[in-house]
Short mmCIF file of C-alpha atoms and ligand atoms in Angstrom, two decimals:
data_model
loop_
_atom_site.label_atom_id
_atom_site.label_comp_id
_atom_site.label_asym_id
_atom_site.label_seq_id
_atom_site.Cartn_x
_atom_site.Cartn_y
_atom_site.Cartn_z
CA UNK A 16 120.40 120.26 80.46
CA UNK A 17 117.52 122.29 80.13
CA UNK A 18 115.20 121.49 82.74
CA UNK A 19 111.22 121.28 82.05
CA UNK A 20 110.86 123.04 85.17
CA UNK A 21 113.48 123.94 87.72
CA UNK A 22 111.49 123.70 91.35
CA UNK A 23 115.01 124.16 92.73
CA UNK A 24 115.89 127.60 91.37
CA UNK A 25 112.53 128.82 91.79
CA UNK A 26 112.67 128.16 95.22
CA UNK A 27 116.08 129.55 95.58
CA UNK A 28 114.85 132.88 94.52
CA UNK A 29 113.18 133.12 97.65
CA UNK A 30 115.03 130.97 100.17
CA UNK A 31 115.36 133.26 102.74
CA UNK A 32 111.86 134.24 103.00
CA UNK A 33 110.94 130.75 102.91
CA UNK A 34 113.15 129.45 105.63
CA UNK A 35 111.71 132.58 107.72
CA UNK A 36 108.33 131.90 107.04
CA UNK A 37 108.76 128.22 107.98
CA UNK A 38 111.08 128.83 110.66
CA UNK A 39 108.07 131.11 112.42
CA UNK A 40 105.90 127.88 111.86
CA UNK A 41 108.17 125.55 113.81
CA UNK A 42 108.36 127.90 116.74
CA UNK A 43 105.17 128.77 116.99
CA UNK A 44 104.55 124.87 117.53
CA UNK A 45 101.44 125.13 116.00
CA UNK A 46 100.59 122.97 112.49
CA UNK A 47 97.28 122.64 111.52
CA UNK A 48 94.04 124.84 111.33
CA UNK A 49 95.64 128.27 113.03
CA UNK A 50 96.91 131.75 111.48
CA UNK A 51 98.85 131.16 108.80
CA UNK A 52 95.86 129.25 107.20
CA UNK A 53 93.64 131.58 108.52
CA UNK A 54 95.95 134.94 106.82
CA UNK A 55 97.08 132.89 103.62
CA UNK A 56 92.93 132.36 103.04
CA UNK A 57 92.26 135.79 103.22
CA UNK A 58 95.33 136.93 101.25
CA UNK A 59 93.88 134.64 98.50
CA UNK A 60 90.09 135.72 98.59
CA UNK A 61 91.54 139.05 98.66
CA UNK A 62 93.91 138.21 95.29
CA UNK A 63 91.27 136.21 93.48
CA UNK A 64 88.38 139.05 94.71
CA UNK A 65 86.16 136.17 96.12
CA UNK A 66 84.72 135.99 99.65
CA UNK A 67 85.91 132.96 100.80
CA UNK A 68 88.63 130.28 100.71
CA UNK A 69 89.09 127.42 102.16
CA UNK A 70 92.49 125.69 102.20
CA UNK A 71 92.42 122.18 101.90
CA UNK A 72 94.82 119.09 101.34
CA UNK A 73 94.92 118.89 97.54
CA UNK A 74 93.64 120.12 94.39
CA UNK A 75 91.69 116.81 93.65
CA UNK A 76 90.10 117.49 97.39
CA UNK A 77 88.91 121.12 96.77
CA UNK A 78 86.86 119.96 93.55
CA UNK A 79 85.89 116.57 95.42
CA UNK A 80 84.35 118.86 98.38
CA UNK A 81 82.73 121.40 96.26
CA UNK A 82 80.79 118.65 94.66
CA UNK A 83 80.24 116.94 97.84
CA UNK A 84 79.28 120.08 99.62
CA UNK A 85 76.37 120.27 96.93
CA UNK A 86 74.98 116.91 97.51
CA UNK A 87 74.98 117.89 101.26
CA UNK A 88 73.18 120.98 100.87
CA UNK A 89 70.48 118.96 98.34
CA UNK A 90 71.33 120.62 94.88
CA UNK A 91 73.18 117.51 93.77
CA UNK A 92 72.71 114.02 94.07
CA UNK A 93 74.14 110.89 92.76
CA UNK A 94 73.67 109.67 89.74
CA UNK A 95 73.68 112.99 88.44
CA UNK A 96 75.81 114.68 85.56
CA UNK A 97 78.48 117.11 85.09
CA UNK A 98 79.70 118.30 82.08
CA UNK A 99 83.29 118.35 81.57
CA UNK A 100 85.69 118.45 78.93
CA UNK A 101 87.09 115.28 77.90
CA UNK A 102 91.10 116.47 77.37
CA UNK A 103 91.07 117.58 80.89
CA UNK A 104 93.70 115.91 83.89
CA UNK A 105 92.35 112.57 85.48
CA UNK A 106 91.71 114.46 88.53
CA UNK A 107 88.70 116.64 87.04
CA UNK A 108 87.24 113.74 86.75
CA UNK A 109 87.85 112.14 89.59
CA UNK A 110 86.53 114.14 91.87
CA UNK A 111 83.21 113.69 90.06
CA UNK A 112 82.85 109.67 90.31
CA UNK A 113 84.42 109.69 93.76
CA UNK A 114 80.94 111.54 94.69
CA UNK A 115 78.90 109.23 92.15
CA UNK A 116 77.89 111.66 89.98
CA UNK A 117 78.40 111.04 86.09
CA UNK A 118 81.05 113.04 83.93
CA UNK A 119 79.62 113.92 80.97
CA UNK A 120 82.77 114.55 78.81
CA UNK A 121 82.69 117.20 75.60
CA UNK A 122 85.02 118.07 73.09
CA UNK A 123 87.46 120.61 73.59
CA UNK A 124 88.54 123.72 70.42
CA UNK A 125 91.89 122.66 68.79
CA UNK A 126 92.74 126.29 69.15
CA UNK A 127 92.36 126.77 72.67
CA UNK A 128 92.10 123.14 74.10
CA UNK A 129 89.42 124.33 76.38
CA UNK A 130 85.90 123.15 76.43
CA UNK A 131 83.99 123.93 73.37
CA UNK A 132 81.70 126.13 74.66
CA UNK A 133 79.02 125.44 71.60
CA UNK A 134 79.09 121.55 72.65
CA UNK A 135 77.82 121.89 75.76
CA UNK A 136 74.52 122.41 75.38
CA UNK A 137 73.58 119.34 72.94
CA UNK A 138 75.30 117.18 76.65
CA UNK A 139 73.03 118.35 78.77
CA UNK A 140 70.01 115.93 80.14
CA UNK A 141 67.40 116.83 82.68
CA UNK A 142 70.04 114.84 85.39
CA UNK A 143 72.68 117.72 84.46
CA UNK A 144 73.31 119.81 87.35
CA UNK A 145 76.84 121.38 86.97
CA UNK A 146 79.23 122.08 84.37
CA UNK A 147 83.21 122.19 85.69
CA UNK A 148 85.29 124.56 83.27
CA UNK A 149 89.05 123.36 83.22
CA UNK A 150 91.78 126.65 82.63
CA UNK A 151 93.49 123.76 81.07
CA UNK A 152 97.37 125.12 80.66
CA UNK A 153 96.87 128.10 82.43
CA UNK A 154 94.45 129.87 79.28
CA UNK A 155 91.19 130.79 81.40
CA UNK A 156 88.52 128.72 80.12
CA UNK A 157 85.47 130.69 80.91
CA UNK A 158 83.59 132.99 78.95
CA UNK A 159 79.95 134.48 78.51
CA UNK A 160 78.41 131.23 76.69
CA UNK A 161 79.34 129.16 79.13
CA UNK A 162 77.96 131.18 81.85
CA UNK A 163 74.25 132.06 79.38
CA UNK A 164 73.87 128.26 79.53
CA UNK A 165 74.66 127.91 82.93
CA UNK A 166 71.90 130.23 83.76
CA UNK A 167 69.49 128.69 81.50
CA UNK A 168 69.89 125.67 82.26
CA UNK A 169 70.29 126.48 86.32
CA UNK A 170 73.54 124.23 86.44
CA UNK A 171 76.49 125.76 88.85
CA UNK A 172 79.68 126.74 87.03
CA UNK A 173 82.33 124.83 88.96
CA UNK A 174 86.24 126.07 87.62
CA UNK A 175 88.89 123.57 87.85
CA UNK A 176 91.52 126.14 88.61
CA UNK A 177 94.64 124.34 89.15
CA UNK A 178 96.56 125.19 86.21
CA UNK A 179 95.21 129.02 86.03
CA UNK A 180 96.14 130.83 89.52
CA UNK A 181 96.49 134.74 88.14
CA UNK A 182 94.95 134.64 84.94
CA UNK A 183 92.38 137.15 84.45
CA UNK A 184 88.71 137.23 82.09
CA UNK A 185 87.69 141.10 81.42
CA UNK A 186 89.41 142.14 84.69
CA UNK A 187 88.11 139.53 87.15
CA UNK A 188 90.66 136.59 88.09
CA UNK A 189 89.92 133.21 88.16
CA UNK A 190 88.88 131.44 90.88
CA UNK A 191 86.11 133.93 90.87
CA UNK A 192 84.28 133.84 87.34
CA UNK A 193 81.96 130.64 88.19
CA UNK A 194 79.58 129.11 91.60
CA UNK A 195 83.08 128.08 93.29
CA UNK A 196 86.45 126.92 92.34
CA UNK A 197 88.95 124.27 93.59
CA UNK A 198 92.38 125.03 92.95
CA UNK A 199 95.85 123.25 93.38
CA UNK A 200 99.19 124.33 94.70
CA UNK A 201 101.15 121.21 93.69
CA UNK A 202 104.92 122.26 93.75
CA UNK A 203 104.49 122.00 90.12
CA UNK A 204 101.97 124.48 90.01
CA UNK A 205 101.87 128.06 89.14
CA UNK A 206 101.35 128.74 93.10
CA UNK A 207 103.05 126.16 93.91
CA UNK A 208 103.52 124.93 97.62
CA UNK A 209 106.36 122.30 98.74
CA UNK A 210 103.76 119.49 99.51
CA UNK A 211 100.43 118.79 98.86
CA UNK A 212 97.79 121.44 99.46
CA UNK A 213 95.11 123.27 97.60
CA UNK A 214 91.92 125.55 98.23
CA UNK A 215 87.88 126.12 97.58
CA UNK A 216 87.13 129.89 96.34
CA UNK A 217 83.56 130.83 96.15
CA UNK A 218 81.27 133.44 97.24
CA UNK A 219 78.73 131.55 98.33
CA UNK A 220 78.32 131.42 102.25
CA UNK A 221 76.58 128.40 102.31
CA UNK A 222 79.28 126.51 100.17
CA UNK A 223 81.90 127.66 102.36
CA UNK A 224 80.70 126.79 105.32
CA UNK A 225 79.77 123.36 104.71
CA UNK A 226 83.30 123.09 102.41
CA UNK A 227 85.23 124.09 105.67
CA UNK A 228 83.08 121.46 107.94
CA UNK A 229 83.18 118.68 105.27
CA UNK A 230 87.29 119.06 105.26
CA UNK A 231 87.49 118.82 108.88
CA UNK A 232 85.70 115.61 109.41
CA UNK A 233 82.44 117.25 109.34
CA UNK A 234 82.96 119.12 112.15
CA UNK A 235 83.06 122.85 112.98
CA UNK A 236 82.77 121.98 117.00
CA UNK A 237 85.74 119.80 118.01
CA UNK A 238 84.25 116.58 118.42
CA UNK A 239 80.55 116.97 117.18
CA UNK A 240 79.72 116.02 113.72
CA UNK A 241 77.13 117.66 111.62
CA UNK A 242 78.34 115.63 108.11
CA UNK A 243 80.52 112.57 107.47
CA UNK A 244 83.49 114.24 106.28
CA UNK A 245 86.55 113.71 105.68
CA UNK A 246 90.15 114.80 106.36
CA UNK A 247 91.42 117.37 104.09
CA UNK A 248 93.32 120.48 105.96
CA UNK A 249 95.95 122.83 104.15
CA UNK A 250 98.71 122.73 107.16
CA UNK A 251 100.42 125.64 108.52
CA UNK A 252 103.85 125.34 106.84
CA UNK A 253 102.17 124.97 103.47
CA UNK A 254 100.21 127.88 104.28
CA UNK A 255 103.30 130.30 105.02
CA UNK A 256 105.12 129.22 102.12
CA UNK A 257 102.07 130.12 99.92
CA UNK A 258 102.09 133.41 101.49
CA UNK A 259 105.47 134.30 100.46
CA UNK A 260 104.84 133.13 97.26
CA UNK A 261 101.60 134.50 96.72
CA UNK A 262 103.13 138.16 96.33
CA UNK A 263 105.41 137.37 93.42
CA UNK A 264 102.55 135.09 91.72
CA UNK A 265 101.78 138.53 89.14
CA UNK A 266 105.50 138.64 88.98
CA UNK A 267 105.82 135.05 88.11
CA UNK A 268 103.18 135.17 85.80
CA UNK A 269 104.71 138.25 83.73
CA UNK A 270 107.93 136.67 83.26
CA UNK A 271 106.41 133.15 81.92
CA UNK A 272 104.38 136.00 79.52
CA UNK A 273 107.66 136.88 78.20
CA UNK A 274 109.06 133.45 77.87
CA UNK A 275 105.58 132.33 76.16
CA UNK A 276 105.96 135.37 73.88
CA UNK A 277 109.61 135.09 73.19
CA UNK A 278 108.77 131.38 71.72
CA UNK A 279 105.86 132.26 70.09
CA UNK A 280 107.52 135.13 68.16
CA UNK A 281 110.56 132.99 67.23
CA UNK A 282 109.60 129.05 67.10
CA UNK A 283 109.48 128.98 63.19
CA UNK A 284 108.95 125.45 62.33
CA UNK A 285 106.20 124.62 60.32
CA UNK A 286 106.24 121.19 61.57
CA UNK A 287 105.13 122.83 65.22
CA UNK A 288 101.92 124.31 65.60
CA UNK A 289 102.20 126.82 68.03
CA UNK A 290 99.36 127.53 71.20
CA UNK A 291 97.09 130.54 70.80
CA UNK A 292 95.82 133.03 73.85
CA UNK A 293 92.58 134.06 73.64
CA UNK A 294 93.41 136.94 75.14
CA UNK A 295 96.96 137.81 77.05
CA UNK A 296 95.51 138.55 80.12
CA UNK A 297 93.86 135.66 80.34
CA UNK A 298 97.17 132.85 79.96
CA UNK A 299 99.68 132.53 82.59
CA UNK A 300 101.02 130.06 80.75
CA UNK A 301 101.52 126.83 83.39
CA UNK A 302 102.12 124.74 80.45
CA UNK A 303 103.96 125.90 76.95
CA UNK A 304 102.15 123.51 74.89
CA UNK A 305 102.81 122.68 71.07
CA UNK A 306 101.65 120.45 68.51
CA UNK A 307 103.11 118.28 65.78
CA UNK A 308 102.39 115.10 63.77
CA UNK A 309 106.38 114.46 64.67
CA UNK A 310 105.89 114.14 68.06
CA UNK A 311 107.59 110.91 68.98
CA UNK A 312 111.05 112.34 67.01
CA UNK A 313 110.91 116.11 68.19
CA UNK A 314 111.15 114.62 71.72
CA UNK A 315 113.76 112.45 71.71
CA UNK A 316 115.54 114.65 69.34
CA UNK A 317 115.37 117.79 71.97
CA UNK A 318 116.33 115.12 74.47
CA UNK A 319 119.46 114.44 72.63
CA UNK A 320 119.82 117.91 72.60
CA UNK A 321 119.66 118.29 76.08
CA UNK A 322 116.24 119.82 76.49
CA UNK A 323 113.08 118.25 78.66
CA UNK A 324 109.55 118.08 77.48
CA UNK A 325 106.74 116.20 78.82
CA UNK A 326 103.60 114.84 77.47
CA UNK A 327 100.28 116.78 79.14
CA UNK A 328 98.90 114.03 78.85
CA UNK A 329 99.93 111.08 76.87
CA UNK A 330 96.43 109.18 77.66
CA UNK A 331 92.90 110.36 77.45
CA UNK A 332 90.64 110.25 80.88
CA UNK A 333 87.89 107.92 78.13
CA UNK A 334 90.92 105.66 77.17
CA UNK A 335 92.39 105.05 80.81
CA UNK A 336 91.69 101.52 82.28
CA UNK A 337 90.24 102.98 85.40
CA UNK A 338 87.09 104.30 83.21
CA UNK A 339 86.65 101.65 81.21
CA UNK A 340 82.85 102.03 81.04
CA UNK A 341 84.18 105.01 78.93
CA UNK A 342 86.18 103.45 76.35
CA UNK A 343 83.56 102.87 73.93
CA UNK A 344 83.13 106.83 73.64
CA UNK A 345 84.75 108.66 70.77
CA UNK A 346 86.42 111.37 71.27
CA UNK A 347 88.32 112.36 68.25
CA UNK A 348 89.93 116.26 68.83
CA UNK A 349 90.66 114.77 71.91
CA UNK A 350 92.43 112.07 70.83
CA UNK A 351 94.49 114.24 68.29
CA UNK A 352 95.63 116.74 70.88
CA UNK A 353 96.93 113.88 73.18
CA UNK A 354 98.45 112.38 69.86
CA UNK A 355 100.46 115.34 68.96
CA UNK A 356 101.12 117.28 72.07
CA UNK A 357 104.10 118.21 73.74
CA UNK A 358 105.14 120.55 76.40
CA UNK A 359 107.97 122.87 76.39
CA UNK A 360 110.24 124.23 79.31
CA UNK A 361 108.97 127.45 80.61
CA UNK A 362 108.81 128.85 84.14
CA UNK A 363 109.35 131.96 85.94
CA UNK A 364 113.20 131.32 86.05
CA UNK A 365 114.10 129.93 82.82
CA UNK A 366 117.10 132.04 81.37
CA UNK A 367 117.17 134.11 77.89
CA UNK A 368 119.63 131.46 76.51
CA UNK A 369 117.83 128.66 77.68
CA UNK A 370 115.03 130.33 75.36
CA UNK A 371 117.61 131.09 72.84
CA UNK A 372 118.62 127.43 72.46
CA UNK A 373 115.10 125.89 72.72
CA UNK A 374 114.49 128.03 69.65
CA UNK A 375 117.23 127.20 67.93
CA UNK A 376 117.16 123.55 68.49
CA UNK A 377 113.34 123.28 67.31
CA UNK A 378 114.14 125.60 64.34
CA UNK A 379 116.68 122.79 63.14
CA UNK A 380 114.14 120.09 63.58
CA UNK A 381 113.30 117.98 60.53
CA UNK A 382 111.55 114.82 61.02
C1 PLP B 410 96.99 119.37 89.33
C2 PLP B 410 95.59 119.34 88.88
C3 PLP B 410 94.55 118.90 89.71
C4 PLP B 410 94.76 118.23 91.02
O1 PLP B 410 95.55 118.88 91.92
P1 PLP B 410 96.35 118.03 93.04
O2 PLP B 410 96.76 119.07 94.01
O3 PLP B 410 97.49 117.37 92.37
O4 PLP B 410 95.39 117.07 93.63
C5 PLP B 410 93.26 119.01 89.24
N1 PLP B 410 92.99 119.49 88.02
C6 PLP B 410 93.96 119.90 87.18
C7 PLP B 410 93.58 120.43 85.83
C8 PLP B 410 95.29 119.82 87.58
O5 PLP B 410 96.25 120.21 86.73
#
């Protein structure tokens, strides 16, 4: 069986380190808010070339806090919009109605499935304040129109960096290119922790500070509160694991590169579209994602052939039941990609002749 992602052998590639790293965590007896937080935040300013992170307890928190950190400091208040593109993950959006504000979602390029950068201005309103990029599938999402309307407009570019951890736009990583981003290290991830945990990145003083009070109950003074926060704290152990892994991430990244390559030279189906990059520098490739009218045969028939795929994502954030004041909306690009998606194994540790037989198998494929 070809796995869609082995978490197992990934993590076996660094075992020892790991069970060091966590080992020192036990001793030390200490588990929340102390120094392997403390170094694994400045090891990932340092890596992203922001000024400050701030680990917190999931992806969907460090985008929930940014935008809460906002409304705190006055720039943002509810009822008001953010753009976002309307193929993103559910937790994009999210982490905008759990603060009241209004998505505002916009059609993403077929080619790139990221947010169509000449849509965005005919969604904004006077109650726009902030449009949230999405690196959806690890292809960096920003670029200079984006940022132009950003600053014409005076909304804050928020990224949704999740999916993107290493890729790189004209020699500056993400995490850095917009106001502040909120990342994710989901074991699934590129960066990938073995719990929950995530991170803010901006360089923005202000944001940080009241990011890092806002996590911690609103409280920078043990027991005094200067905001009603909430509870969202990267812990230690998550913290040391992410610094072991942290210094292979460029590692990682060039050897899904190669796998992404290797497919993209040798898929030759015409019944699968293939996924573009923009630029190489700027994929690291969290997601291998193809397209076909076929989809509902191609993945049952690489199932039989022993091969996993998985749908990113089989329903639309305007067609899910929790948004249904959004069903009305018509999305159509959106609605093709999640009719005809489908995600292919690739990871840092998948083997040449797993490759090989992916390949092979899809080249065979006739619906
Ligand atoms: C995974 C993900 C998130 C949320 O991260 P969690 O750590 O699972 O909360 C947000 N946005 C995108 C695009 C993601 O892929």
């Amino acid at each position: 069986m070809i796995k869609f992602l082995d978490i197992q052998k990934i993590t076996q590639k660094n075992a020892d380190e790991f069970k060091q790293a966590v080992g020192r965590v036990i001793d030390s007896g200490w588990f929340l808010l102390g120094d392997e937080v403390r170094s694994f935040e400045d090891n990932f300013s340092a890596f992203c070339g922001v000024k400050h992170t701030i680990g917190v307890g999931n992806g969907l928190d460090a985008l929930r806090l940014i935008l809460r950190a906002y409304i705190e400091m006055g720039i943002m208040a509810y009822g008001d919009e953010v753009v976002v593109p309307a193929n993103t993950y559910i937790a994009s959006i999210l982490a905008i109605t759990e603060n009241r504000l209004r998505p505002v979602l916009v059609e993403p390029e077929l080619d790139s499935y990221n947010i169509d950068a000449d849509k965005i201005e005919a969604a904004i309103t006077p109650k726009t304040k902030a449009v949230m990029i999405v690196h959806l599938y690890g292809q960096c999402a920003y670029n200079e129109k984006i940022q132009t309307i950003c600053n014409k407009y005076n909304l804050k570019l928020i990224e949704d960096n999740a999916q993107a951890q290493g890729a790189i736009y004209n020699g500056r990583y993400t995490g850095c290119l917009g106001d502040a981003a909120g990342t994710s290290f989901y074991p699934g991830k590129n960066l990938g922790a073995f719990g929950d945990a995530g991170a803010v990145t901006t360089d923005d003083p202000n944001l940080a500070d009241v990011v890092r009070k806002l996590s911690n109950y609103g409280s920078s003074v043990k027991y005094v509160n200067e905001y009603a926060g909430l509870n969202s704290r990267m812990d230690e152990i998550q913290a040391a694991v992410l610094n072991v892994k942290l210094k292979y991430l460029n590692e990682d990244t060039r050897k899904r590169r190669a796998a992404s390559h290797f497919y993209r030279q040798n898929i030759l189906n015409s019944e699968v579209m293939l996924p573009t990059a923009i630029n190489e520098e700027g994929h690291v490739w969290h997601l291998f994602v193809v397209r076909t009218k076929s989809r509902t045969k191609l993945q049952q028939y690489l199932s039989d052939n022993d091969i996993q795929t998985i749908i990113h994502y089989p329903i639309p954030p305007h067609k899910q039941k929790a948004y249904c004041a959004l069903n009305c909306l018509n999305f159509p690009l959106t609605d093709k990609i999640h009719n005809e998606i489908l995600s292919l194994p690739i990871s840092p540790v998948i083997a040449d002749y797993e490759l090989d037989q992916v390949v092979s198998t899809i080249n065979r494929f006739k619906p």
